[in-house]
Coordinates of C-alpha atoms and ligand atoms in Angstrom, one line a residue:
X160 CA -9.3 70.0 18.4
X161 CA -7.0 67.3 17.2
X162 CA -5.3 65.0 19.8
X163 CA -1.5 64.8 19.9
X164 CA -1.7 61.4 18.3
X165 CA -3.9 62.6 15.5
X166 CA -1.4 65.5 14.9
X167 CA 1.5 63.0 14.9
X168 CA -0.2 60.8 12.3
X169 CA -1.1 63.8 10.1
X170 CA 2.6 64.6 10.2
X171 CA 3.3 61.1 9.0
X172 CA 0.7 61.5 6.2
X173 CA 2.8 64.5 5.0
X174 CA 5.7 62.1 4.3
X175 CA 3.6 60.4 1.6
X176 CA 3.8 62.7 -1.4
X177 CA 1.1 60.9 -3.3
X178 CA -1.5 61.7 -0.7
X179 CA -1.2 65.5 -1.3
X180 CA -3.2 65.2 -4.6
X181 CA -6.8 65.7 -5.4
X182 CA -8.9 63.3 -7.5
X183 CA -12.0 64.6 -9.3
X184 CA -11.3 67.9 -7.5
X185 CA -11.7 66.2 -4.1
X186 CA -9.0 65.5 -1.4
X187 CA -7.7 62.0 -2.0
X188 CA -8.8 59.6 0.8
X189 CA -6.8 56.4 0.4
X190 CA -8.6 53.5 2.0
X191 CA -7.1 50.7 -0.1
X192 CA -3.9 50.0 1.8
X193 CA -4.6 46.2 2.0
X194 CA -4.3 46.1 -1.8
X195 CA -1.1 48.1 -1.6
X196 CA 0.1 50.8 0.8
X197 CA 1.4 54.2 -0.3
X198 CA 5.2 54.9 0.0
X199 CA 6.8 57.4 2.3
X200 CA 9.5 59.8 0.9
X201 CA 12.2 57.9 2.6
X202 CA 11.4 54.7 0.6
X203 CA 11.2 56.6 -2.6
X204 CA 14.5 58.4 -1.8
X205 CA 16.3 55.2 -0.9
X206 CA 15.4 53.6 -4.2
X207 CA 16.4 56.7 -6.1
X208 CA 19.8 57.0 -4.3
X209 CA 20.5 53.3 -5.0
X210 CA 20.2 54.0 -8.7
X211 CA 22.0 57.4 -8.5
X212 CA 24.9 56.2 -6.2
X213 CA 25.5 52.5 -6.0
X214 CA 23.6 50.5 -8.6
X215 CA 25.5 47.2 -9.2
X216 CA 24.7 43.5 -9.2
X217 CA 25.1 41.8 -5.8
X218 CA 27.4 39.0 -4.8
X219 CA 29.1 39.0 -8.2
X220 CA 31.3 42.0 -8.7
X221 CA 34.9 42.7 -7.4
X222 CA 34.4 46.5 -7.5
X223 CA 33.4 49.2 -5.1
X224 CA 29.8 49.6 -6.3
X225 CA 29.1 45.9 -6.1
X226 CA 30.6 45.7 -2.6
X227 CA 28.3 48.5 -1.6
X228 CA 25.1 47.1 -3.1
X229 CA 25.9 43.6 -1.7
X230 CA 26.4 45.2 1.7
X231 CA 23.1 47.0 1.6
X232 CA 21.3 43.9 0.3
X233 CA 22.7 41.6 3.1
X234 CA 22.2 44.3 5.8
X235 CA 18.5 44.3 4.8
X236 CA 18.3 40.5 5.4
X237 CA 19.6 41.1 8.9
X238 CA 17.1 44.0 9.4
X239 CA 14.2 41.8 8.2
X240 CA 15.3 39.0 10.6
X241 CA 15.2 41.4 13.5
X242 CA 11.9 42.9 12.4
X243 CA 10.1 39.6 12.6
X244 CA 12.1 38.0 15.4
X245 CA 13.9 35.4 13.3
X246 CA 17.0 33.8 15.0
X247 CA 19.3 34.1 12.0
X248 CA 19.4 36.3 8.9
X249 CA 20.0 33.1 6.8
X250 CA 16.3 32.2 7.6
X251 CA 15.2 35.2 5.4
X252 CA 14.7 34.5 1.7
X253 CA 13.9 37.4 -0.6
X254 CA 11.1 36.6 -3.1
X255 CA 8.8 38.6 -5.3
X256 CA 6.0 38.7 -2.7
X257 CA 3.8 36.6 -0.5
X258 CA 2.5 34.7 -3.5
X259 CA 5.9 33.6 -4.6
X260 CA 6.9 32.8 -1.0
X261 CA 4.0 30.4 -0.6
X262 CA 4.5 28.9 -4.0
X263 CA 8.1 28.3 -3.1
X264 CA 7.2 26.4 0.0
X265 CA 4.4 24.4 -1.7
X266 CA 6.7 23.5 -4.6
X267 CA 9.7 22.4 -2.6
X268 CA 8.8 21.5 1.0
X269 CA 5.4 20.5 -0.2
X270 CA 6.8 18.0 -2.7
X271 CA 9.2 16.6 -0.1
X272 CA 6.7 16.0 2.7
X273 CA 3.4 15.3 1.0
X274 CA 2.3 11.9 -0.3
X275 CA -0.9 10.1 -1.2
X276 CA -3.5 10.4 1.5
X277 CA -1.8 13.3 3.4
X278 CA -3.7 16.4 4.2
X279 CA -3.1 20.1 3.9
X280 CA -5.3 22.1 6.3
X281 CA -6.4 25.6 5.3
X282 CA -9.1 27.9 6.6
X283 CA -12.1 29.3 4.8
X284 CA -10.8 32.9 4.9
X285 CA -7.6 32.3 2.9
X286 CA -6.5 34.5 0.0
X287 CA -6.2 32.6 -3.3
X288 CA -2.4 32.9 -2.8
X289 CA -2.7 30.5 0.2
X290 CA -5.1 28.2 -1.6
X291 CA -4.1 27.6 -5.2
X292 CA -0.4 26.7 -4.6
X293 CA -1.6 24.0 -2.1
X294 CA -4.1 22.6 -4.6
X295 CA -1.3 22.4 -7.1
X296 CA 0.9 20.6 -4.5
X297 CA -2.0 18.3 -3.7
X298 CA -2.5 17.4 -7.3
X299 CA 1.3 16.6 -7.8
X300 CA 1.6 14.5 -4.6
X301 CA -1.8 12.8 -4.1
X302 CA -2.5 14.7 -0.9
X303 CA -5.7 16.6 -0.4
X304 CA -6.7 20.0 0.8
X305 CA -9.1 20.2 3.7
X306 CA -10.7 23.4 5.1
X307 CA -11.5 24.7 8.6
X308 CA -14.8 26.6 8.6
X309 CA -15.7 29.9 10.2
X310 CA -18.1 30.8 12.9
X311 CA -21.0 33.0 12.0
X312 CA -18.9 36.0 13.4
X313 CA -16.2 35.4 10.8
X314 CA -13.6 33.8 13.2
X315 CA -12.0 30.5 12.4
X316 CA -13.9 27.8 14.3
X317 CA -11.0 26.7 16.5
X318 CA -12.7 23.6 17.8
X319 CA -13.4 22.4 14.3
X320 CA -9.9 23.4 13.3
X321 CA -8.5 21.2 16.1
X322 CA -10.8 18.3 15.2
X323 CA -9.5 18.3 11.6
X324 CA -5.9 17.8 12.7
X325 CA -4.7 14.2 12.5
X326 CA -1.6 12.2 11.8
X327 CA -2.5 12.7 8.1
X328 CA -2.1 16.5 8.4
X329 CA 1.4 17.4 7.1
X330 CA 0.9 21.1 6.4
X331 CA -1.3 23.8 8.0
X332 CA -1.4 27.0 6.0
X333 CA -3.3 29.9 7.6
X334 CA -3.6 33.7 7.2
X335 CA -2.4 35.8 10.1
X336 CA -5.0 38.5 9.3
X337 CA -7.8 38.1 6.7
X338 CA -7.5 40.6 3.8
X339 CA -11.2 40.6 3.3
X340 CA -12.7 40.7 6.8
X341 CA -9.7 41.9 8.9
X342 CA -10.1 38.9 11.2
X343 CA -7.0 38.3 13.3
X344 CA -6.3 34.6 13.6
X345 CA -4.9 33.4 17.0
X346 CA -1.9 32.1 15.0
X347 CA 0.2 31.2 18.1
X348 CA -2.5 29.0 19.5
X349 CA -3.3 27.5 16.1
X350 CA 0.4 26.7 15.5
X351 CA 0.6 25.1 18.9
X352 CA -2.2 22.7 18.3
X353 CA -1.0 22.0 14.7
X354 CA 2.5 21.2 15.9
X355 CA 1.1 18.9 18.6
X356 CA -0.5 17.0 15.8
X357 CA 2.8 16.8 14.0
X358 CA 2.1 19.2 11.2
X359 CA 4.3 21.9 9.8
X360 CA 2.9 25.4 9.8
X361 CA 3.0 28.2 7.2
X362 CA 1.6 31.6 8.1
X363 CA 0.5 34.1 5.4
X364 CA 1.4 37.4 7.0
X365 CA 0.7 39.7 4.1
X366 CA -1.8 41.7 6.1
X367 CA -0.1 41.5 9.4
X368 CA 3.6 42.5 9.6
X369 CA 2.9 46.2 9.3
X370 CA -0.1 46.3 11.7
X371 CA 1.3 44.5 14.7
X372 CA 4.6 43.3 16.0
X373 CA 5.3 39.8 14.6
X374 CA 7.7 37.4 16.4
X375 CA 8.1 34.2 14.4
X376 CA 9.9 32.4 17.2
X377 CA 7.2 33.3 19.7
X378 CA 4.5 32.1 17.2
X379 CA 6.5 28.9 16.7
X380 CA 5.7 28.6 13.0
X381 CA 7.9 27.0 10.4
X382 CA 7.3 29.5 7.6
X383 CA 6.1 33.1 7.5
X384 CA 5.4 34.9 4.2
X385 CA 4.8 38.6 3.5
X386 CA 5.1 41.3 0.8
X387 CA 7.0 44.6 0.8
X388 CA 4.4 46.6 -1.0
X389 CA 1.8 46.3 1.7
X390 CA 4.2 47.5 4.4
X391 CA 5.1 50.9 2.8
X392 CA 7.8 49.3 0.7
X393 CA 8.1 48.7 -3.1
X394 CA 6.3 46.2 -5.2
X395 CA 8.0 43.1 -6.5
X396 CA 9.8 42.3 -3.2
X397 CA 8.7 39.9 -0.5
X398 CA 10.0 37.7 2.2
X399 CA 9.9 34.0 3.1
X400 CA 11.0 33.2 6.6
X401 CA 11.8 29.5 7.0
X402 CA 13.3 27.7 10.0
X403 CA 16.9 27.1 9.2
X404 CA 16.9 23.3 9.6
X405 CA 13.9 23.1 7.2
X406 CA 15.4 25.4 4.6
X407 CA 18.6 23.4 4.7
X408 CA 16.7 20.2 3.7
X409 CA 14.6 21.8 1.0
X410 CA 15.5 21.5 -2.7
X411 CA 15.8 24.7 -4.8
X412 CA 12.8 26.3 -6.3
X413 CA 14.4 27.7 -9.4
X414 CA 17.8 27.0 -11.0
X415 CA 20.2 29.6 -12.3
X416 CA 23.0 31.9 -11.4
X417 CA 23.9 32.6 -7.8
X418 CA 22.1 29.7 -6.2
X419 CA 24.9 27.2 -6.8
X420 CA 28.2 26.2 -5.1
X421 CA 29.6 24.6 -8.3
X422 CA 28.2 23.6 -11.7
X423 CA 29.4 21.1 -14.2
X424 CA 27.4 19.4 -16.9
X425 CA 27.5 16.2 -14.9
X426 CA 26.5 17.6 -11.5
X427 CA 25.5 20.8 -9.8
X428 CA 26.0 21.4 -6.1
X429 CA 23.6 24.0 -4.7
X430 CA 24.5 26.8 -2.4
X431 CA 23.2 26.8 1.2
X432 CA 20.1 28.7 2.1
X433 CA 19.1 31.5 1.6
X434 CA 21.1 31.8 -1.7
X435 CA 19.8 28.4 -2.8
X436 CA 16.4 30.0 -3.2
X437 CA 17.5 33.3 -4.8
X438 CA 18.3 32.3 -8.4
X439 CA 19.2 35.0 -10.8
X440 CA 19.7 38.7 -10.2
X441 CA 17.4 39.6 -7.4
X442 CA 15.2 42.7 -6.9
X443 CA 18.0 44.8 -5.4
X444 CA 16.1 48.1 -5.5
X445 CA 13.2 46.3 -3.9
X446 CA 15.4 45.1 -1.1
X447 CA 16.8 48.6 -0.6
X448 CA 13.3 50.1 -0.5
X449 CA 12.2 47.4 2.0
X450 CA 15.0 48.3 4.3
X451 CA 13.8 52.0 4.3
X452 CA 10.2 50.8 4.9
X453 CA 11.2 48.8 8.0
X454 CA 13.1 51.9 9.3
X455 CA 9.9 53.9 8.7
X456 CA 7.8 51.5 10.7
X457 CA 10.4 51.2 13.5
X458 CA 10.6 55.0 13.7
X459 CA 6.9 55.2 14.4
X460 CA 6.9 52.1 16.6
X461 CA 4.3 49.4 16.9
X462 CA 2.8 50.9 20.0
X463 CA 1.8 54.0 18.1
X464 CA 0.8 52.1 15.0
X465 CA -1.6 49.7 16.8
X466 CA -3.0 52.5 19.0
X467 CA -3.7 54.7 16.0
X468 CA -5.1 51.9 13.8
X469 CA -7.4 50.6 16.5
X470 CA -8.8 54.0 17.1
X471 CA -9.4 54.2 13.3
X472 CA -11.1 50.8 13.4
X473 CA -13.4 51.9 16.3
X474 CA -14.3 55.1 14.3
X475 CA -15.0 53.3 11.1
X476 CA -17.3 50.7 12.8
X477 CA -19.1 53.6 14.5
X478 CA -19.5 55.5 11.2
X479 CA -20.7 52.4 9.3
X480 CA -23.3 51.6 12.0
X481 CA -24.8 55.1 11.6
X482 CA -26.0 54.1 8.1
X483 CA -29.2 51.9 8.1
X484 CA -28.5 50.5 4.7
X485 CA -24.9 49.5 5.4
X486 CA -24.1 46.0 6.8
X487 CA -20.7 45.2 8.2
X488 CA -19.6 41.7 7.2
X489 CA -18.5 39.6 10.1
X490 CA -18.0 40.5 13.8
X491 CA -14.6 38.8 14.6
X492 CA -13.1 38.9 18.1
X493 CA -10.3 41.1 16.8
X494 CA -10.4 43.0 13.5
X495 CA -7.3 44.8 12.2
X496 CA -6.5 46.9 9.1
X497 CA -9.6 46.1 7.0
X498 CA -13.4 46.0 7.2
X499 CA -15.9 44.8 4.6
X500 CA -19.4 46.0 4.2
X501 CA -22.3 46.0 1.7
X502 CA -24.9 48.6 1.0
X503 CA -28.6 47.5 0.5
X504 CA -29.7 47.8 -3.2
X505 CA -26.2 48.7 -4.4
X506 CA -23.7 46.4 -6.0
X507 CA -20.2 46.8 -4.3
X508 CA -18.7 47.9 -7.6
X509 CA -21.3 50.7 -7.9
X510 CA -20.6 51.7 -4.3
X511 CA -16.9 51.8 -5.1
X512 CA -17.4 53.9 -8.2
X513 CA -19.6 56.5 -6.3
X514 CA -17.0 56.6 -3.5
X515 CA -14.2 57.1 -6.1
X516 CA -15.9 60.2 -7.5
X517 CA -15.9 61.5 -3.9
X518 CA -12.1 61.1 -3.8
X519 CA -12.3 57.9 -1.8
X520 CA -10.3 54.9 -2.9
X521 CA -11.7 51.5 -1.6
X522 CA -11.6 48.0 -3.1
X523 CA -14.8 46.3 -4.3
X524 CA -15.1 42.7 -5.3
X525 CA -14.2 39.3 -4.0
X526 CA -10.8 40.4 -2.7
X527 CA -9.1 37.2 -4.1
X528 CA -11.1 35.3 -1.5
X529 CA -13.8 33.6 -3.6
X530 CA -14.3 30.6 -1.2
X531 CA -14.8 33.0 1.6
X532 CA -17.4 35.0 -0.4
X533 CA -19.2 31.7 -1.2
X534 CA -19.2 30.7 2.5
X535 CA -20.7 34.1 3.4
X536 CA -23.2 33.7 0.6
X537 CA -22.4 37.1 -1.0
X538 CA -20.8 37.8 -4.4
X539 CA -18.6 40.7 -3.2
X540 CA -18.1 43.4 -0.6
X541 CA -16.8 46.9 -0.4
X542 CA -13.6 46.9 1.6
X543 CA -12.0 49.9 3.4
X544 CA -8.5 49.3 4.6
X545 CA -6.0 51.6 6.2
X546 CA -2.5 52.5 7.1
X547 CA -0.7 54.8 9.5
X548 CA -1.3 57.8 7.2
X549 CA -5.1 57.6 7.6
X550 CA -7.0 59.9 9.9
X551 CA -10.3 60.1 11.6
X552 CA -11.1 62.8 9.0
X553 CA -10.7 60.1 6.3
X554 CA -13.2 57.9 8.0
X555 CA -15.6 60.8 8.3
X556 CA -15.2 61.6 4.6
X557 CA -16.2 57.9 3.9
X558 CA -19.3 58.4 6.1
X559 CA -20.4 61.5 4.2
X560 CA -19.8 59.8 0.9
X561 CA -21.8 56.8 2.0
X562 CA -24.8 59.1 2.7
X563 CA -24.6 60.0 -1.0
X564 CA -24.5 56.4 -2.0
X565 CA -27.6 55.7 0.1
X566 CA -29.4 58.7 -1.5
X567 CA -28.6 57.3 -4.9
X568 CA -29.5 53.7 -4.3
X569 CA -32.0 54.2 -1.5
Ligands
C6P612 N1 -4.0 40.9 -1.2 C1 -5.7 42.6 -1.5 O1 -6.2 43.6 -2.0 P1 1.0 39.5 -3.2 O2 0.1 39.9 -4.3 O3 1.9 38.3 -3.5 O4 1.8 40.7 -2.7 O5 0.1 39.2 -1.9 C2 -0.9 38.2 -2.1 C3 -1.7 38.1 -0.8 C4 -1.6 37.0 0.0 N2 -2.2 36.9 1.2 C5 -3.0 37.9 1.6 C6 -3.7 37.7 2.9 C7 -3.2 39.0 0.8 O6 -4.0 40.0 1.2 C8 -2.5 39.1 -0.4 C9 -2.8 40.3 -1.3 C10 -4.4 42.1 -1.9 O7 -6.3 42.0 -0.5 C11 -4.3 42.0 -3.4 S1 -5.3 40.7 -4.0

């Protein structure tokens, strides 16, 4: 017998047309949402109706279609602000994704505040997108990157983190949730201690905004970055939240159309934020799709999302523990959305391939977190990650397929 909640979520799964297919003659079980989520019909339809009904450039035209697209574009900014608890829609900058959001901050704010001898504090579990832009900023400015280690359970060592903070720390950049281990960082607490030390804080929320309610004002961070495609929205659209007074002081990231107040060959005056950071024709269809993705999440509600996903996490931990040859990587205090494991005698890529032939999509590799893999002393893991459309049946299918993996590599 299925519980009411399971039935509800199965209904949600029906809104994702891609999930109705079979692969290799098996029911598709999609457990790779941390790489990119699937898209509900409402997101697909919103993008389609934009192109069918009101495709026009934004903020430029003096015609009906352009008014309509501009209105939809700016309405999404307000919707995103409400979604993450920002005070003002002008604190929302549309980017290509988390990677571009972090690069924007590192290249503009980073250049302004960092100088020789300053420090940028990261943690061991960061995605490359929250490492490389800071290394580049450090190289430009003479600052250096320092790293807070993890405990043996895969949590950030908070005492060590606090000890690394000093008057030299200008920027702290931390993941809200690890894409590789699912570790949830206590970002509010970490922000509080970082701020007390005088640092500015950026949070990489790529794996968080769709799993739990995020309130940037409650967290107290200066910047918060995330991607549309991991939260049931389209690829190529992302968000940078920045506190207004900081965005106002920051120089532009790219120059071009629509980010200026006036241009002459002698001098250009830049537009105020957020336009200052949105040079060129933006990803309008992406913004329209993101709007529909937020509606989709709000319709389900975070209470239902977190209840469903924590029951999936409990089930997957139980199922993985039933396999003697499977080792779960890390045992963090709170794990959300993703879990990594290895199988004795089998390379993660081989495990991924066998699972694929059973219809199960997972990610195998270093998950763009090579320093984390090095710290864990493993080359790679198999990662199962999920979204609202997954069910306990999906987890059981993974368990049955793992039995085949063990048989093959036992
Ligand atoms: N992680 C994964 O399979 P983009 O590519 O810009 O949308 O997101 C980058 C990024 C930044 N931070 C975290 C914590 C992430 O998980 C990701 C993307 C995917 O884990 C693709 S590598």
